PDB file of C-alpha atoms in Angstrom:
ATOM      1  CA  MET A   1     -25.719  41.186  48.994  1.00 50.00           C
ATOM      2  CA  HIS A   2     -24.496  45.077  48.088  1.00 57.00           C
ATOM      3  CA  ARG A   3     -20.700  45.256  49.026  1.00 67.00           C
ATOM      4  CA  ARG A   4     -19.534  48.884  50.010  1.00 76.00           C
ATOM      5  CA  TRP A   5     -16.352  49.977  47.668  1.00 74.00           C
ATOM      6  CA  TRP A   6     -14.657  50.710  51.118  1.00 75.00           C
ATOM      7  CA  ALA A   7     -14.567  47.344  52.620  1.00 77.00           C
ATOM      8  CA  PRO A   8     -11.541  45.823  51.205  1.00 79.00           C
ATOM      9  CA  TYR A   9      -9.285  48.781  52.204  1.00 81.00           C
ATOM     10  CA  LEU A  10     -10.183  47.838  55.762  1.00 84.00           C
ATOM     11  CA  PHE A  11      -8.383  44.924  55.568  1.00 85.00           C
ATOM     12  CA  LEU A  12      -5.369  47.079  54.034  1.00 86.00           C
ATOM     13  CA  LEU A  13      -5.553  49.502  56.892  1.00 88.00           C
ATOM     14  CA  PRO A  14      -3.744  47.691  59.493  1.00 87.00           C
ATOM     15  CA  GLY A  15      -0.819  47.129  57.247  1.00 87.00           C
ATOM     16  CA  LEU A  16      -0.774  50.665  55.681  1.00 88.00           C
ATOM     17  CA  ALA A  17      -0.872  52.389  59.242  1.00 90.00           C
ATOM     18  CA  MET A  18       2.381  49.945  60.045  1.00 91.00           C
ATOM     19  CA  VAL A  19       4.213  51.270  57.048  1.00 88.00           C
ATOM     20  CA  VAL A  20       3.122  54.935  57.663  1.00 88.00           C
ATOM     21  CA  LEU A  21       3.770  54.808  60.893  1.00 89.00           C
ATOM     22  CA  PHE A  22       7.184  53.011  61.185  1.00 88.00           C
ATOM     23  CA  SER A  23       8.741  53.568  57.681  1.00 87.00           C
ATOM     24  CA  LEU A  24       7.070  56.538  55.440  1.00 89.00           C
ATOM     25  CA  TRP A  25       6.690  58.905  58.618  1.00 91.00           C
ATOM     26  CA  PRO A  26      10.561  58.294  60.190  1.00 90.00           C
ATOM     27  CA  PHE A  27      12.072  59.053  56.598  1.00 91.00           C
ATOM     28  CA  VAL A  28       9.857  62.384  56.033  1.00 92.00           C
ATOM     29  CA  ASN A  29      11.012  62.980  59.821  1.00 91.00           C
ATOM     30  CA  THR A  30      14.369  62.605  59.263  1.00 91.00           C
ATOM     31  CA  VAL A  31      14.443  64.818  55.789  1.00 92.00           C
ATOM     32  CA  ILE A  32      12.588  67.461  57.839  1.00 92.00           C
ATOM     33  CA  LEU A  33      15.291  67.102  60.369  1.00 91.00           C
ATOM     34  CA  SER A  34      17.954  67.260  58.141  1.00 92.00           C
ATOM     35  CA  LEU A  35      17.220  70.836  56.893  1.00 92.00           C
ATOM     36  CA  THR A  36      17.139  71.883  60.779  1.00 91.00           C
ATOM     37  CA  ASP A  37      19.854  72.657  63.325  1.00 89.00           C
ATOM     38  CA  ALA A  38      18.325  70.629  65.979  1.00 88.00           C
ATOM     39  CA  GLN A  39      20.387  68.872  68.639  1.00 86.00           C
ATOM     40  CA  ILE A  40      19.504  66.523  71.044  1.00 81.00           C
ATOM     41  CA  LEU A  41      18.504  68.404  73.760  1.00 77.00           C
ATOM     42  CA  ARG A  42      16.878  71.230  71.828  1.00 79.00           C
ATOM     43  CA  GLY A  43      14.927  71.600  68.863  1.00 76.00           C
ATOM     44  CA  GLY A  44      16.199  73.559  65.959  1.00 79.00           C
ATOM     45  CA  ARG A  45      15.828  76.028  63.293  1.00 87.00           C
ATOM     46  CA  PHE A  46      15.662  75.816  59.575  1.00 88.00           C
ATOM     47  CA  VAL A  47      18.984  76.270  57.998  1.00 88.00           C
ATOM     48  CA  GLY A  48      18.039  74.788  54.479  1.00 87.00           C
ATOM     49  CA  LEU A  49      20.687  72.896  52.641  1.00 92.00           C
ATOM     50  CA  GLU A  50      23.486  73.946  55.285  1.00 93.00           C
ATOM     51  CA  ASN A  51      23.694  70.649  56.834  1.00 93.00           C
ATOM     52  CA  TYR A  52      24.626  69.239  53.361  1.00 94.00           C
ATOM     53  CA  GLY A  53      26.923  71.623  52.494  1.00 93.00           C
ATOM     54  CA  ARG A  54      28.596  70.592  55.764  1.00 92.00           C
ATOM     55  CA  ALA A  55      28.843  67.079  55.130  1.00 93.00           C
ATOM     56  CA  LEU A  56      30.590  67.677  51.747  1.00 92.00           C
ATOM     57  CA  ASP A  57      33.103  69.816  53.162  1.00 93.00           C
ATOM     58  CA  ASP A  58      33.672  67.214  56.199  1.00 92.00           C
ATOM     59  CA  PRO A  59      36.876  65.214  55.683  1.00 93.00           C
ATOM     60  CA  ASP A  60      35.331  62.857  58.188  1.00 92.00           C
ATOM     61  CA  PHE A  61      32.388  62.532  55.992  1.00 93.00           C
ATOM     62  CA  TRP A  62      34.395  61.538  52.950  1.00 94.00           C
ATOM     63  CA  THR A  63      36.741  59.161  54.918  1.00 93.00           C
ATOM     64  CA  ALA A  64      33.360  57.278  56.234  1.00 93.00           C
ATOM     65  CA  THR A  65      32.225  57.586  52.425  1.00 94.00           C
ATOM     66  CA  LEU A  66      35.359  55.778  51.153  1.00 94.00           C
ATOM     67  CA  ASN A  67      35.544  53.281  54.029  1.00 94.00           C
ATOM     68  CA  SER A  68      31.964  52.469  53.274  1.00 93.00           C
ATOM     69  CA  VAL A  69      32.514  51.942  49.238  1.00 94.00           C
ATOM     70  CA  LEU A  70      35.717  50.123  49.858  1.00 94.00           C
ATOM     71  CA  TYR A  71      33.505  47.829  52.200  1.00 94.00           C
ATOM     72  CA  LEU A  72      31.198  47.331  49.320  1.00 93.00           C
ATOM     73  CA  ALA A  73      33.916  46.812  46.717  1.00 93.00           C
ATOM     74  CA  VAL A  74      35.749  43.931  48.601  1.00 94.00           C
ATOM     75  CA  VAL A  75      32.704  42.193  50.442  1.00 95.00           C
ATOM     76  CA  VAL A  76      30.131  42.036  47.683  1.00 94.00           C
ATOM     77  CA  PRO A  77      32.051  40.085  44.833  1.00 94.00           C
ATOM     78  CA  CYS A  78      32.931  37.809  47.760  1.00 94.00           C
ATOM     79  CA  MET A  79      29.135  37.327  49.037  1.00 94.00           C
ATOM     80  CA  VAL A  80      28.166  36.853  45.370  1.00 93.00           C
ATOM     81  CA  LEU A  81      30.965  33.996  44.350  1.00 93.00           C
ATOM     82  CA  LEU A  82      31.863  32.184  47.799  1.00 93.00           C
ATOM     83  CA  PRO A  83      27.999  31.187  48.838  1.00 93.00           C
ATOM     84  CA  LEU A  84      27.808  29.952  45.405  1.00 92.00           C
ATOM     85  CA  ALA A  85      30.755  27.873  45.597  1.00 90.00           C
ATOM     86  CA  LEU A  86      29.685  26.559  49.005  1.00 91.00           C
ATOM     87  CA  ALA A  87      26.156  25.731  47.600  1.00 90.00           C
ATOM     88  CA  VAL A  88      27.627  24.011  44.727  1.00 87.00           C
ATOM     89  CA  LEU A  89      29.473  21.939  47.411  1.00 87.00           C
ATOM     90  CA  VAL A  90      26.808  21.022  49.969  1.00 85.00           C
ATOM     91  CA  GLN A  91      24.158  20.547  47.246  1.00 82.00           C
ATOM     92  CA  ARG A  92      25.732  17.008  46.801  1.00 76.00           C
ATOM     93  CA  LYS A  93      24.189  14.347  48.194  1.00 75.00           C
ATOM     94  CA  VAL A  94      26.804  12.163  50.267  1.00 72.00           C
ATOM     95  CA  PRO A  95      26.972  10.875  53.818  1.00 76.00           C
ATOM     96  CA  GLY A  96      27.255  13.581  56.509  1.00 74.00           C
ATOM     97  CA  ILE A  97      26.483  16.459  54.068  1.00 78.00           C
ATOM     98  CA  GLY A  98      23.695  17.551  56.465  1.00 79.00           C
ATOM     99  CA  PHE A  99      26.329  18.316  59.037  1.00 80.00           C
ATOM    100  CA  PHE A 100      28.344  21.005  56.783  1.00 79.00           C
ATOM    101  CA  ARG A 101      25.200  22.611  56.017  1.00 82.00           C
ATOM    102  CA  SER A 102      24.390  23.182  59.389  1.00 83.00           C
ATOM    103  CA  ALA A 103      28.118  24.093  60.275  1.00 85.00           C
ATOM    104  CA  PHE A 104      28.124  26.796  57.292  1.00 84.00           C
ATOM    105  CA  TYR A 105      24.857  28.016  58.326  1.00 87.00           C
ATOM    106  CA  THR A 106      25.452  28.635  62.154  1.00 87.00           C
ATOM    107  CA  PRO A 107      27.168  32.230  62.179  1.00 88.00           C
ATOM    108  CA  VAL A 108      24.191  33.179  60.767  1.00 88.00           C
ATOM    109  CA  ILE A 109      21.695  32.589  63.500  1.00 89.00           C
ATOM    110  CA  ALA A 110      24.571  33.946  65.854  1.00 86.00           C
ATOM    111  CA  SER A 111      24.076  37.257  67.237  1.00 85.00           C
ATOM    112  CA  ALA A 112      26.360  40.029  65.447  1.00 84.00           C
ATOM    113  CA  VAL A 113      27.306  41.103  68.892  1.00 85.00           C
ATOM    114  CA  VAL A 114      28.623  37.571  69.921  1.00 88.00           C
ATOM    115  CA  VAL A 115      30.288  37.284  66.422  1.00 88.00           C
ATOM    116  CA  GLY A 116      32.454  40.300  67.013  1.00 87.00           C
ATOM    117  CA  LEU A 117      33.405  39.513  70.394  1.00 88.00           C
ATOM    118  CA  ILE A 118      34.974  36.141  69.228  1.00 90.00           C
ATOM    119  CA  TRP A 119      36.817  37.593  66.158  1.00 91.00           C
ATOM    120  CA  GLN A 120      37.894  40.213  68.492  1.00 90.00           C
ATOM    121  CA  TRP A 121      39.545  37.457  70.704  1.00 90.00           C
ATOM    122  CA  VAL A 122      41.045  35.920  67.771  1.00 91.00           C
ATOM    123  CA  LEU A 123      42.595  38.745  66.369  1.00 90.00           C
ATOM    124  CA  ARG A 124      43.739  40.843  69.312  1.00 88.00           C
ATOM    125  CA  SER A 125      47.392  41.226  69.859  1.00 87.00           C
ATOM    126  CA  ASP A 126      47.444  38.336  72.495  1.00 87.00           C
ATOM    127  CA  GLY A 127      44.844  36.619  70.550  1.00 86.00           C
ATOM    128  CA  LEU A 128      44.634  33.250  69.134  1.00 89.00           C
ATOM    129  CA  VAL A 129      45.783  34.156  65.293  1.00 90.00           C
ATOM    130  CA  ASN A 130      48.802  36.283  66.762  1.00 90.00           C
ATOM    131  CA  THR A 131      49.850  33.526  69.351  1.00 90.00           C
ATOM    132  CA  VAL A 132      49.828  30.592  66.681  1.00 91.00           C
ATOM    133  CA  PHE A 133      52.047  32.850  64.193  1.00 89.00           C
ATOM    134  CA  GLU A 134      54.421  33.771  66.976  1.00 89.00           C
ATOM    135  CA  LYS A 135      54.904  30.030  68.179  1.00 88.00           C
ATOM    136  CA  LEU A 136      55.489  29.137  64.215  1.00 88.00           C
ATOM    137  CA  HIS A 137      58.065  31.881  64.443  1.00 84.00           C
ATOM    138  CA  LEU A 138      56.150  33.490  61.058  1.00 86.00           C
ATOM    139  CA  ILE A 139      56.283  36.840  62.862  1.00 84.00           C
ATOM    140  CA  SER A 140      57.913  38.652  65.203  1.00 83.00           C
ATOM    141  CA  GLY A 141      55.730  40.929  66.607  1.00 83.00           C
ATOM    142  CA  PRO A 142      51.871  40.854  66.880  1.00 87.00           C
ATOM    143  CA  VAL A 143      49.835  41.851  63.709  1.00 87.00           C
ATOM    144  CA  PRO A 144      47.912  45.054  64.374  1.00 88.00           C
ATOM    145  CA  PHE A 145      44.698  43.516  63.070  1.00 89.00           C
ATOM    146  CA  LEU A 146      42.501  45.879  65.640  1.00 88.00           C
ATOM    147  CA  THR A 147      45.033  48.729  65.966  1.00 87.00           C
ATOM    148  CA  ASP A 148      45.736  49.823  62.575  1.00 89.00           C
ATOM    149  CA  SER A 149      42.824  51.672  60.467  1.00 88.00           C
ATOM    150  CA  THR A 150      43.383  49.369  57.567  1.00 90.00           C
ATOM    151  CA  MET A 151      43.784  46.241  59.388  1.00 92.00           C
ATOM    152  CA  LEU A 152      40.803  46.943  61.420  1.00 92.00           C
ATOM    153  CA  LEU A 153      38.599  47.385  58.193  1.00 92.00           C
ATOM    154  CA  VAL A 154      39.874  44.201  56.481  1.00 93.00           C
ATOM    155  CA  SER A 155      39.553  42.323  59.674  1.00 92.00           C
ATOM    156  CA  ALA A 156      35.739  43.681  60.015  1.00 93.00           C
ATOM    157  CA  MET A 157      35.494  42.944  56.325  1.00 94.00           C
ATOM    158  CA  ILE A 158      36.433  39.265  56.800  1.00 93.00           C
ATOM    159  CA  VAL A 159      33.389  38.966  59.832  1.00 92.00           C
ATOM    160  CA  THR A 160      31.032  40.294  57.468  1.00 93.00           C
ATOM    161  CA  ILE A 161      32.052  37.528  54.724  1.00 93.00           C
ATOM    162  CA  TRP A 162      32.179  34.695  57.115  1.00 93.00           C
ATOM    163  CA  LYS A 163      29.075  35.733  58.996  1.00 92.00           C
ATOM    164  CA  GLY A 164      26.954  36.174  55.822  1.00 91.00           C
ATOM    165  CA  LEU A 165      28.238  32.890  53.667  1.00 92.00           C
ATOM    166  CA  GLY A 166      25.674  30.659  55.044  1.00 90.00           C
ATOM    167  CA  TYR A 167      23.294  32.922  54.874  1.00 92.00           C
ATOM    168  CA  TYR A 168      23.761  33.471  50.935  1.00 93.00           C
ATOM    169  CA  MET A 169      24.308  29.802  50.510  1.00 92.00           C
ATOM    170  CA  VAL A 170      20.916  29.019  51.210  1.00 91.00           C
ATOM    171  CA  PHE A 171      19.559  31.592  48.571  1.00 92.00           C
ATOM    172  CA  TYR A 172      21.941  29.496  45.856  1.00 92.00           C
ATOM    173  CA  LEU A 173      20.696  26.097  47.265  1.00 90.00           C
ATOM    174  CA  ALA A 174      17.442  27.381  46.177  1.00 89.00           C
ATOM    175  CA  ALA A 175      18.430  28.559  42.748  1.00 90.00           C
ATOM    176  CA  LEU A 176      20.541  25.428  42.022  1.00 88.00           C
ATOM    177  CA  GLY A 177      17.007  23.462  42.552  1.00 84.00           C
ATOM    178  CA  ASN A 178      15.620  25.192  39.668  1.00 85.00           C
ATOM    179  CA  VAL A 179      18.461  24.272  37.284  1.00 83.00           C
ATOM    180  CA  PRO A 180      17.640  20.868  35.415  1.00 82.00           C
ATOM    181  CA  GLY A 181      19.710  18.090  35.680  1.00 80.00           C
ATOM    182  CA  SER A 182      19.438  17.007  32.128  1.00 80.00           C
ATOM    183  CA  LEU A 183      21.773  19.740  31.532  1.00 81.00           C
ATOM    184  CA  TYR A 184      24.584  18.517  33.172  1.00 80.00           C
ATOM    185  CA  GLU A 185      23.522  14.862  32.663  1.00 79.00           C
ATOM    186  CA  ALA A 186      24.260  16.067  28.518  1.00 85.00           C
ATOM    187  CA  ALA A 187      27.184  18.157  29.146  1.00 82.00           C
ATOM    188  CA  ALA A 188      28.710  15.347  30.677  1.00 81.00           C
ATOM    189  CA  LEU A 189      27.940  13.208  27.509  1.00 80.00           C
ATOM    190  CA  ASP A 190      29.317  15.418  25.575  1.00 77.00           C
ATOM    191  CA  GLY A 191      32.698  15.670  27.390  1.00 78.00           C
ATOM    192  CA  ALA A 192      32.509  18.426  29.619  1.00 77.00           C
ATOM    193  CA  GLY A 193      34.300  18.490  32.347  1.00 79.00           C
ATOM    194  CA  ALA A 194      33.504  19.867  35.850  1.00 79.00           C
ATOM    195  CA  VAL A 195      34.861  23.469  35.701  1.00 82.00           C
ATOM    196  CA  ARG A 196      33.077  23.705  31.972  1.00 84.00           C
ATOM    197  CA  ARG A 197      29.912  22.412  33.499  1.00 83.00           C
ATOM    198  CA  PHE A 198      30.063  24.935  35.957  1.00 83.00           C
ATOM    199  CA  LEU A 199      30.745  28.136  33.961  1.00 83.00           C
ATOM    200  CA  SER A 200      28.182  26.908  31.101  1.00 84.00           C
ATOM    201  CA  ILE A 201      25.376  25.644  33.128  1.00 85.00           C
ATOM    202  CA  THR A 202      25.760  26.790  36.627  1.00 86.00           C
ATOM    203  CA  ILE A 203      26.449  30.154  36.178  1.00 88.00           C
ATOM    204  CA  PRO A 204      23.775  31.155  33.737  1.00 86.00           C
ATOM    205  CA  GLY A 205      21.391  29.063  35.792  1.00 87.00           C
ATOM    206  CA  VAL A 206      21.601  31.220  38.823  1.00 89.00           C
ATOM    207  CA  LYS A 207      22.957  34.619  37.429  1.00 89.00           C
ATOM    208  CA  PRO A 208      19.360  36.052  38.616  1.00 88.00           C
ATOM    209  CA  MET A 209      20.051  34.946  41.804  1.00 91.00           C
ATOM    210  CA  MET A 210      23.648  36.200  41.704  1.00 91.00           C
ATOM    211  CA  LEU A 211      22.333  39.938  40.666  1.00 90.00           C
ATOM    212  CA  LEU A 212      20.031  39.688  43.548  1.00 90.00           C
ATOM    213  CA  VAL A 213      22.535  38.728  45.920  1.00 92.00           C
ATOM    214  CA  GLY A 214      24.985  41.413  44.582  1.00 91.00           C
ATOM    215  CA  THR A 215      22.170  43.933  45.301  1.00 90.00           C
ATOM    216  CA  LEU A 216      21.347  42.668  48.937  1.00 91.00           C
ATOM    217  CA  SER A 217      24.958  42.169  49.922  1.00 92.00           C
ATOM    218  CA  ALA A 218      25.418  45.615  48.640  1.00 92.00           C
ATOM    219  CA  ILE A 219      22.884  47.469  51.035  1.00 91.00           C
ATOM    220  CA  SER A 220      24.062  45.472  53.824  1.00 91.00           C
ATOM    221  CA  ALA A 221      27.639  46.621  53.031  1.00 92.00           C
ATOM    222  CA  LEU A 222      26.990  49.975  53.189  1.00 91.00           C
ATOM    223  CA  ARG A 223      24.937  49.685  56.296  1.00 90.00           C
ATOM    224  CA  VAL A 224      27.934  47.758  58.415  1.00 91.00           C
ATOM    225  CA  PHE A 225      28.099  49.290  61.954  1.00 91.00           C
ATOM    226  CA  THR A 226      28.125  46.375  64.423  1.00 90.00           C
ATOM    227  CA  GLU A 227      31.602  44.832  63.113  1.00 90.00           C
ATOM    228  CA  ILE A 228      33.581  48.185  63.301  1.00 91.00           C
ATOM    229  CA  TYR A 229      31.891  48.914  66.400  1.00 90.00           C
ATOM    230  CA  ILE A 230      33.013  45.773  68.333  1.00 90.00           C
ATOM    231  CA  LEU A 231      36.330  45.194  66.961  1.00 90.00           C
ATOM    232  CA  GLY A 232      37.427  49.008  66.977  1.00 87.00           C
ATOM    233  CA  GLY A 233      35.655  50.453  69.752  1.00 84.00           C
ATOM    234  CA  GLU A 234      33.285  53.772  69.965  1.00 85.00           C
ATOM    235  CA  SER A 235      36.211  55.667  68.114  1.00 84.00           C
ATOM    236  CA  GLY A 236      35.982  53.471  65.131  1.00 84.00           C
ATOM    237  CA  GLY A 237      39.662  52.627  65.022  1.00 83.00           C
ATOM    238  CA  PRO A 238      42.844  54.950  65.842  1.00 83.00           C
ATOM    239  CA  GLY A 239      41.713  58.532  64.914  1.00 81.00           C
ATOM    240  CA  GLY A 240      38.651  57.127  63.451  1.00 82.00           C
ATOM    241  CA  GLY A 241      40.147  56.049  60.881  1.00 86.00           C
ATOM    242  CA  ALA A 242      37.848  53.046  60.160  1.00 89.00           C
ATOM    243  CA  ARG A 243      34.408  54.682  60.552  1.00 91.00           C
ATOM    244  CA  THR A 244      31.667  54.059  58.181  1.00 93.00           C
ATOM    245  CA  LEU A 245      28.668  56.138  57.342  1.00 93.00           C
ATOM    246  CA  PRO A 246      26.306  54.551  59.677  1.00 93.00           C
ATOM    247  CA  PHE A 247      29.499  55.078  62.300  1.00 93.00           C
ATOM    248  CA  LEU A 248      29.448  58.434  61.494  1.00 92.00           C
ATOM    249  CA  ILE A 249      25.842  58.897  61.754  1.00 92.00           C
ATOM    250  CA  ARG A 250      25.683  57.365  65.562  1.00 90.00           C
ATOM    251  CA  GLN A 251      28.617  59.512  66.443  1.00 89.00           C
ATOM    252  CA  VAL A 252      27.791  62.633  65.466  1.00 90.00           C
ATOM    253  CA  GLY A 253      24.183  62.141  66.774  1.00 87.00           C
ATOM    254  CA  LEU A 254      24.699  60.708  70.270  1.00 84.00           C
ATOM    255  CA  GLY A 255      25.611  62.458  73.231  1.00 77.00           C
ATOM    256  CA  PHE A 256      24.267  65.289  74.949  1.00 77.00           C
ATOM    257  CA  ALA A 257      26.031  67.648  72.427  1.00 76.00           C
ATOM    258  CA  GLY A 258      24.057  65.036  69.533  1.00 84.00           C
ATOM    259  CA  GLU A 259      23.858  66.864  66.168  1.00 88.00           C
ATOM    260  CA  THR A 260      20.684  65.535  64.964  1.00 90.00           C
ATOM    261  CA  GLY A 261      19.782  67.894  62.159  1.00 91.00           C
ATOM    262  CA  TYR A 262      23.311  66.819  60.894  1.00 92.00           C
ATOM    263  CA  ALA A 263      23.099  63.142  61.690  1.00 93.00           C
ATOM    264  CA  ALA A 264      20.126  63.583  59.815  1.00 93.00           C
ATOM    265  CA  ALA A 265      21.704  65.097  56.447  1.00 94.00           C
ATOM    266  CA  VAL A 266      24.350  62.176  56.666  1.00 94.00           C
ATOM    267  CA  SER A 267      21.635  59.600  56.939  1.00 94.00           C
ATOM    268  CA  ILE A 268      20.008  61.256  53.944  1.00 94.00           C
ATOM    269  CA  LEU A 269      22.929  61.118  51.827  1.00 94.00           C
ATOM    270  CA  LEU A 270      24.111  57.477  52.728  1.00 94.00           C
ATOM    271  CA  PHE A 271      20.179  56.546  51.751  1.00 93.00           C
ATOM    272  CA  LEU A 272      20.790  58.450  48.143  1.00 93.00           C
ATOM    273  CA  LEU A 273      24.061  56.063  47.995  1.00 92.00           C
ATOM    274  CA  THR A 274      22.368  53.086  48.705  1.00 91.00           C
ATOM    275  CA  LEU A 275      19.456  53.939  46.351  1.00 91.00           C
ATOM    276  CA  VAL A 276      22.352  54.384  43.639  1.00 89.00           C
ATOM    277  CA  PHE A 277      23.581  50.871  44.124  1.00 85.00           C
ATOM    278  CA  SER A 278      20.021  49.371  44.574  1.00 85.00           C
ATOM    279  CA  LEU A 279      18.749  51.243  41.133  1.00 86.00           C
ATOM    280  CA  LEU A 280      22.272  50.066  39.445  1.00 83.00           C
ATOM    281  CA  GLY A 281      21.492  46.077  40.662  1.00 78.00           C
ATOM    282  CA  HIS A 282      17.760  46.863  39.458  1.00 75.00           C
ATOM    283  CA  ARG A 283      19.254  47.842  35.854  1.00 79.00           C
ATOM    284  CA  LEU A 284      21.405  45.008  36.007  1.00 74.00           C
ATOM    285  CA  SER A 285      18.583  42.469  36.415  1.00 70.00           C
ATOM    286  CA  LYS A 286      16.373  44.532  33.646  1.00 68.00           C
ATOM    287  CA  GLY A 287      19.247  43.876  31.219  1.00 63.00           C
ATOM    288  CA  ASP A 288      19.806  40.309  31.834  1.00 60.00           C
ATOM    289  CA  GLU A 289      16.049  39.399  31.407  1.00 55.00           C
ATOM    290  CA  ARG A 290      16.025  40.889  27.980  1.00 57.00           C
TER     291      ARG A 290
END
């Protein structure tokens, strides 16, 4: 039977249409919008790179960028190491280990909003942590977890790490399953202790997964919004001092006077920052393969 050359492409057409409609076109439209002075209730005129120059001169942009990079610098190492430690612990076949696996994974399936509200109750001035500390006479006044910009940012990092531990733990469990058990047996016979086996066998065995987790968690850290919004409110903490780049994009792009052109420019700069870390992770993984 004669087959037409275009027949296979019919099967690709629905998927390609979805990619173009929901990924490629929104990106192109954002780039075009970033070159205009458009606002939420009116169209805009072409202004070239003016929005990008404005962003680079905007102290709020640099504050948000610094917060996003700090978020990444703290969260990523924790996301790479702590889930690995958890995976090593729950990998053991002991009675009741299924309960702990489920308990560690539970925050992953919980809504980010619900998780944020729970931690808001825990960390507020009259919340669980401050109440316990005061009862134990460890503090003389409430710790400003949510009312100080630095403490708010740290609190949001803790929430992100707590919610993501179980998710990346599953990644490491899959990677640990591919590490031959004979290596551990041979190392034990040679007298290697648990720490030496972890450093010499476990880490090299899951190193590609560590790079993948580092890349994924870096992208997620740069996109963080919900934790800051729930814990710090619409202002992003006192004076907006805990705002991240996604938070700034929402703040300048919404409302009746929302500057969608400027928000689009900040979005593109965030995309470029994310691309840098993604390419860095790819480069590290390529170097590891060599």
